[in-house]
Amino acid sequence: MSAFRRDLMTVCALGAALVVGGFVGSNYMLGVLVLFGMTSILVLSYRTITTMGGWSFAHIAIMGIGGYSVAILSKPPFGLPVLVATVAGGLFAALFAALLSYPVLRTRQYYFFLSTFAAGEALRQCFIQFREITGGTSGIAFIERPEILPNPSSTLEFLCLVAAVLVLLGIFYASLDASDAGLKIKAVGEDEALSSSIGIDAWALRALAFILGSFGAGIAGGLFATYNGIVSPSDINAMLMFKVVAACVIGGTTRFSGPILGLLFLTLIEEIFRVVPEFVPMIWGVFVIIAILFGQWARGRLMVWRAKNA
Amino acid sequence: MNMLTRLLIAGALAGALGTSAAAEDTIKVGVVQPQAGECAQWGVPITRGVQIWAEEFNANGGIADATGKKHKIEVTGYDNNCYTAGDELNAFRRAILDDKVSFILQTFTPASRQAVAEITTENKVLTTSYGAGYLGPKYPFLIGSVTGSPASYMFLVSHLLESRPEIKRVAIVTADHSFGQAALAYYKAGLAPYLDRAEIVYSQPYDPASTSDMLGLATPVMASNPDLIVELGFTPGQQALFVEAMEQLGYKGLYGSEGWTMGLVTERVPAAEVAGRIFSAYVVDASEPNFSPRVSAFYKTYVEKFGEKEWSALASVAYAAMTTIEAGIQKSSDPTGAGVRDALFASDTVDQPLFGPSRWGGSEIFGANNWLMTPLPVYVTDDKGGVKVTAVVDVAAWWNAHKDAALPALSEGGQVSAK
């Protein structure tokens, strides 16, 4: 089976599993599935960014652009339908990423991590300081659910919407992955100097991955805002960023299903240990360290095995 | 079917029925507070306060409703990731949809209260706080069951201005987050009636991330030469560092805040040096022995259980907030969220177990009279690091006399939601 077909099956199966889970699960399980679906969009879009070789720490702040776009555009004087505002939020996030890509994509490795972290923090401060627009630290509350839903207050219907958006974005990212541009992005991610030497425009492809990945973050931010009914700077926090990164580290980013499995694992840990929430970040951290160490060990063994069998 | 199988099935059925009956009799209470990280300095004592409140009743077979039937109380803590609005909502979803709690104690932080307003109303879960923060006519199940944060800041600073005419210059030191913003607005509202004889010399909110450099934060406050500094937003440990930094800079004026963890303050500054200079207006501070015998007993239980070093007045704040729910349960023949709410709002006043008859108010600020205006004790430190009551503010009377001056300041600070 080709990687493209496998990825398509992964997202379709995930979307179907969310909907089926929603029909058979309790009210609380519905909420967990909605959060899982929205965070899946975040990790899939984040994986797209990692394929170009950089791990951005501005992803959650960029997600905030989507959230604030929905909060502002769906209320007077704009009064746009929530779904239209959500798509606009994705586009604004992509536009911001395009502007940001000019300075930050000139950095590599630790410097890329630091520059995206700084950019994300600057963006979060903007959400706090431009309080006439963003509501300052209190944020913007009472955001409506999408009017397109027959019963907007139904969590099950919202879950179906999230599953549909997840599948659509999943197909989009899988198509990108399998496309010529996607293959070149991966090549740049693995060896930028070598890719450039054969005429690949590494900077443009890295920017493309960053912009398209940020589009998904903006869409996820819009969904979070309309589901929670509120967006505030405190929601743009290090814990969510850590969860997205940890999902990618634990599951791996080579395959499309990796970050989803990583996220599933983290969510299970979160739910199993919900009676002792103070231990959840520690347990996540332990598994991230194990994943990093085991990943290195496994890669080493694989290289030795390949060398022996070459 | 052999005898053993039948016995096992019968036992399982009996167990299930017993569990079901016990579950029906149990009143489930959720406490949504930070349970981990730096903010747990606030959240853990609050959760413990509610747990001790429940244990007091459970030790006597449970709390009796209006029919005399006793109910055990089960308390569960939920983490809100340091008052993050989205995580507050997630915690509420767990508490309400999965654990089926009927009552929740949460923060007063306006953004967090707004985030849960819909879910509490939809599910008729009576949600209270140690103050009001945010209330609304569309959300009858969101109540403030005592005079606490953030209104207490207004009453504290106004009491200090009224009782000490020598105060001319006031510095307001608040964090730049949702509850810091609320505090700033309420401090300004408390000062508003006295601005003809006192001025605000400092009110620049600080970034919570900047508290690692306490001297850098304290220096501009000191430069404004205040007679009184009121703060809100520091964790207990940071409060102690702030007082230490101000003392090092030569400050000799007064300090005011919702509350102080004096054990931490006196580790850094001798108690005698700050005696009579540090004021607080928690809902009630149980470490003070004279205000209420019941809360004094609570303090002893807390200290026996967790040690004196672990004491925080926030525990008694949570305890006091739950006593209003307790009054509602005892007046209701149906101790559910809806039944207890009906019992509490059956008249304009509630005979509050700790504070006595108190009126519902708040309509001028929130558009709904869902805040119980209990009298507010003001505390001052003594030379042993303890506290004593220096006054009890008649909150309702002050508000009636000064609301015309205070409301514009609250409105300017974004705290008025009444149309």
PDB file of N, CA and C in Angstrom, chain B residues 375-409:
ATOM      1  N   PRO B 375     -20.879  40.480  55.842  1.00  0.00           N
ATOM      2  CA  PRO B 375     -19.955  41.467  56.436  1.00  0.00           C
ATOM      3  C   PRO B 375     -18.509  41.022  56.251  1.00  0.00           C
ATOM      4  N   LEU B 376     -17.608  41.999  56.168  1.00  0.00           N
ATOM      5  CA  LEU B 376     -16.213  41.660  55.840  1.00  0.00           C
ATOM      6  C   LEU B 376     -15.267  42.043  56.975  1.00  0.00           C
ATOM      7  N   PRO B 377     -14.688  41.055  57.668  1.00  0.00           N
ATOM      8  CA  PRO B 377     -13.690  41.409  58.689  1.00  0.00           C
ATOM      9  C   PRO B 377     -12.377  41.868  58.044  1.00  0.00           C
ATOM     10  N   VAL B 378     -11.790  42.914  58.617  1.00  0.00           N
ATOM     11  CA  VAL B 378     -10.476  43.391  58.160  1.00  0.00           C
ATOM     12  C   VAL B 378      -9.465  43.041  59.248  1.00  0.00           C
ATOM     13  N   TYR B 379      -8.350  42.474  58.820  1.00  0.00           N
ATOM     14  CA  TYR B 379      -7.340  41.981  59.776  1.00  0.00           C
ATOM     15  C   TYR B 379      -6.066  42.807  59.676  1.00  0.00           C
ATOM     16  N   VAL B 380      -5.364  42.898  60.816  1.00  0.00           N
ATOM     17  CA  VAL B 380      -4.049  43.537  60.839  1.00  0.00           C
ATOM     18  C   VAL B 380      -3.083  42.599  61.559  1.00  0.00           C
ATOM     19  N   THR B 381      -1.822  42.645  61.154  1.00  0.00           N
ATOM     20  CA  THR B 381      -0.850  41.729  61.761  1.00  0.00           C
ATOM     21  C   THR B 381      -0.418  42.222  63.141  1.00  0.00           C
ATOM     22  N   ASP B 382      -0.035  41.281  63.988  1.00  0.00           N
ATOM     23  CA  ASP B 382       0.521  41.663  65.288  1.00  0.00           C
ATOM     24  C   ASP B 382       2.028  41.376  65.316  1.00  0.00           C
ATOM     25  N   ASP B 383       2.652  41.627  66.459  1.00  0.00           N
ATOM     26  CA  ASP B 383       4.116  41.499  66.510  1.00  0.00           C
ATOM     27  C   ASP B 383       4.603  40.052  66.621  1.00  0.00           C
ATOM     28  N   LYS B 384       3.667  39.110  66.629  1.00  0.00           N
ATOM     29  CA  LYS B 384       4.079  37.693  66.653  1.00  0.00           C
ATOM     30  C   LYS B 384       3.825  37.023  65.299  1.00  0.00           C
ATOM     31  N   GLY B 385       3.425  37.816  64.336  1.00  0.00           N
ATOM     32  CA  GLY B 385       3.148  37.255  63.007  1.00  0.00           C
ATOM     33  C   GLY B 385       1.732  36.731  62.873  1.00  0.00           C
ATOM     34  N   GLY B 386       0.924  36.937  63.921  1.00  0.00           N
ATOM     35  CA  GLY B 386      -0.482  36.538  63.840  1.00  0.00           C
ATOM     36  C   GLY B 386      -1.327  37.691  63.328  1.00  0.00           C
ATOM     37  N   VAL B 387      -2.633  37.491  63.301  1.00  0.00           N
ATOM     38  CA  VAL B 387      -3.523  38.572  62.876  1.00  0.00           C
ATOM     39  C   VAL B 387      -4.621  38.779  63.897  1.00  0.00           C
ATOM     40  N   LYS B 388      -5.171  40.000  63.907  1.00  0.00           N
ATOM     41  CA  LYS B 388      -6.343  40.266  64.747  1.00  0.00           C
ATOM     42  C   LYS B 388      -7.327  41.096  63.940  1.00  0.00           C
ATOM     43  N   VAL B 389      -8.598  40.973  64.311  1.00  0.00           N
ATOM     44  CA  VAL B 389      -9.628  41.731  63.595  1.00  0.00           C
ATOM     45  C   VAL B 389      -9.540  43.186  64.030  1.00  0.00           C
ATOM     46  N   THR B 390      -9.448  44.072  63.042  1.00  0.00           N
ATOM     47  CA  THR B 390      -9.394  45.501  63.370  1.00  0.00           C
ATOM     48  C   THR B 390     -10.726  46.192  63.103  1.00  0.00           C
ATOM     49  N   ALA B 391     -11.540  45.587  62.241  1.00  0.00           N
ATOM     50  CA  ALA B 391     -12.867  46.154  61.963  1.00  0.00           C
ATOM     51  C   ALA B 391     -13.676  45.112  61.206  1.00  0.00           C
ATOM     52  N   VAL B 392     -14.994  45.295  61.232  1.00  0.00           N
ATOM     53  CA  VAL B 392     -15.864  44.477  60.377  1.00  0.00           C
ATOM     54  C   VAL B 392     -16.666  45.450  59.520  1.00  0.00           C
ATOM     55  N   VAL B 393     -16.442  45.404  58.219  1.00  0.00           N
ATOM     56  CA  VAL B 393     -17.077  46.367  57.309  1.00  0.00           C
ATOM     57  C   VAL B 393     -18.500  45.920  57.008  1.00  0.00           C
ATOM     58  N   ASP B 394     -19.433  46.855  57.182  1.00  0.00           N
ATOM     59  CA  ASP B 394     -20.815  46.592  56.769  1.00  0.00           C
ATOM     60  C   ASP B 394     -20.878  46.841  55.260  1.00  0.00           C
ATOM     61  N   VAL B 395     -20.690  45.783  54.531  1.00  0.00           N
ATOM     62  CA  VAL B 395     -20.517  45.849  53.079  1.00  0.00           C
ATOM     63  C   VAL B 395     -21.729  46.478  52.393  1.00  0.00           C
ATOM     64  N   ALA B 396     -22.920  46.014  52.777  1.00  0.00           N
ATOM     65  CA  ALA B 396     -24.133  46.514  52.122  1.00  0.00           C
ATOM     66  C   ALA B 396     -24.298  48.012  52.359  1.00  0.00           C
ATOM     67  N   ALA B 397     -24.002  48.456  53.576  1.00  0.00           N
ATOM     68  CA  ALA B 397     -24.151  49.883  53.892  1.00  0.00           C
ATOM     69  C   ALA B 397     -23.147  50.724  53.101  1.00  0.00           C
ATOM     70  N   TRP B 398     -21.891  50.252  53.036  1.00  0.00           N
ATOM     71  CA  TRP B 398     -20.879  51.011  52.288  1.00  0.00           C
ATOM     72  C   TRP B 398     -21.289  51.118  50.825  1.00  0.00           C
ATOM     73  N   TRP B 399     -21.740  50.005  50.282  1.00  0.00           N
ATOM     74  CA  TRP B 399     -22.096  49.995  48.857  1.00  0.00           C
ATOM     75  C   TRP B 399     -23.255  50.966  48.583  1.00  0.00           C
ATOM     76  N   ASN B 400     -24.261  50.966  49.452  1.00  0.00           N
ATOM     77  CA  ASN B 400     -25.388  51.882  49.255  1.00  0.00           C
ATOM     78  C   ASN B 400     -24.945  53.336  49.321  1.00  0.00           C
ATOM     79  N   ALA B 401     -23.981  53.621  50.192  1.00  0.00           N
ATOM     80  CA  ALA B 401     -23.526  55.009  50.361  1.00  0.00           C
ATOM     81  C   ALA B 401     -22.602  55.460  49.235  1.00  0.00           C
ATOM     82  N   HIS B 402     -21.843  54.555  48.658  1.00  0.00           N
ATOM     83  CA  HIS B 402     -20.769  54.975  47.734  1.00  0.00           C
ATOM     84  C   HIS B 402     -20.855  54.391  46.332  1.00  0.00           C
ATOM     85  N   LYS B 403     -21.918  53.693  46.013  1.00  0.00           N
ATOM     86  CA  LYS B 403     -21.947  53.017  44.718  1.00  0.00           C
ATOM     87  C   LYS B 403     -21.899  53.990  43.531  1.00  0.00           C
ATOM     88  N   ASP B 404     -22.425  55.199  43.733  1.00  0.00           N
ATOM     89  CA  ASP B 404     -22.402  56.160  42.614  1.00  0.00           C
ATOM     90  C   ASP B 404     -20.972  56.552  42.263  1.00  0.00           C
ATOM     91  N   ALA B 405     -20.107  56.611  43.258  1.00  0.00           N
ATOM     92  CA  ALA B 405     -18.701  56.942  42.993  1.00  0.00           C
ATOM     93  C   ALA B 405     -17.937  55.708  42.504  1.00  0.00           C
ATOM     94  N   ALA B 406     -18.291  54.558  43.037  1.00  0.00           N
ATOM     95  CA  ALA B 406     -17.513  53.341  42.730  1.00  0.00           C
ATOM     96  C   ALA B 406     -17.851  52.752  41.363  1.00  0.00           C
ATOM     97  N   LEU B 407     -19.105  52.834  40.965  1.00  0.00           N
ATOM     98  CA  LEU B 407     -19.519  52.165  39.725  1.00  0.00           C
ATOM     99  C   LEU B 407     -18.760  52.638  38.474  1.00  0.00           C
ATOM    100  N   PRO B 408     -18.537  53.964  38.301  1.00  0.00           N
ATOM    101  CA  PRO B 408     -17.783  54.372  37.103  1.00  0.00           C
ATOM    102  C   PRO B 408     -16.385  53.746  37.039  1.00  0.00           C
ATOM    103  N   ALA B 409     -15.724  53.616  38.196  1.00  0.00           N
ATOM    104  CA  ALA B 409     -14.382  53.004  38.202  1.00  0.00           C
ATOM    105  C   ALA B 409     -14.464  51.522  37.834  1.00  0.00           C
TER     106      ALA B 409
END
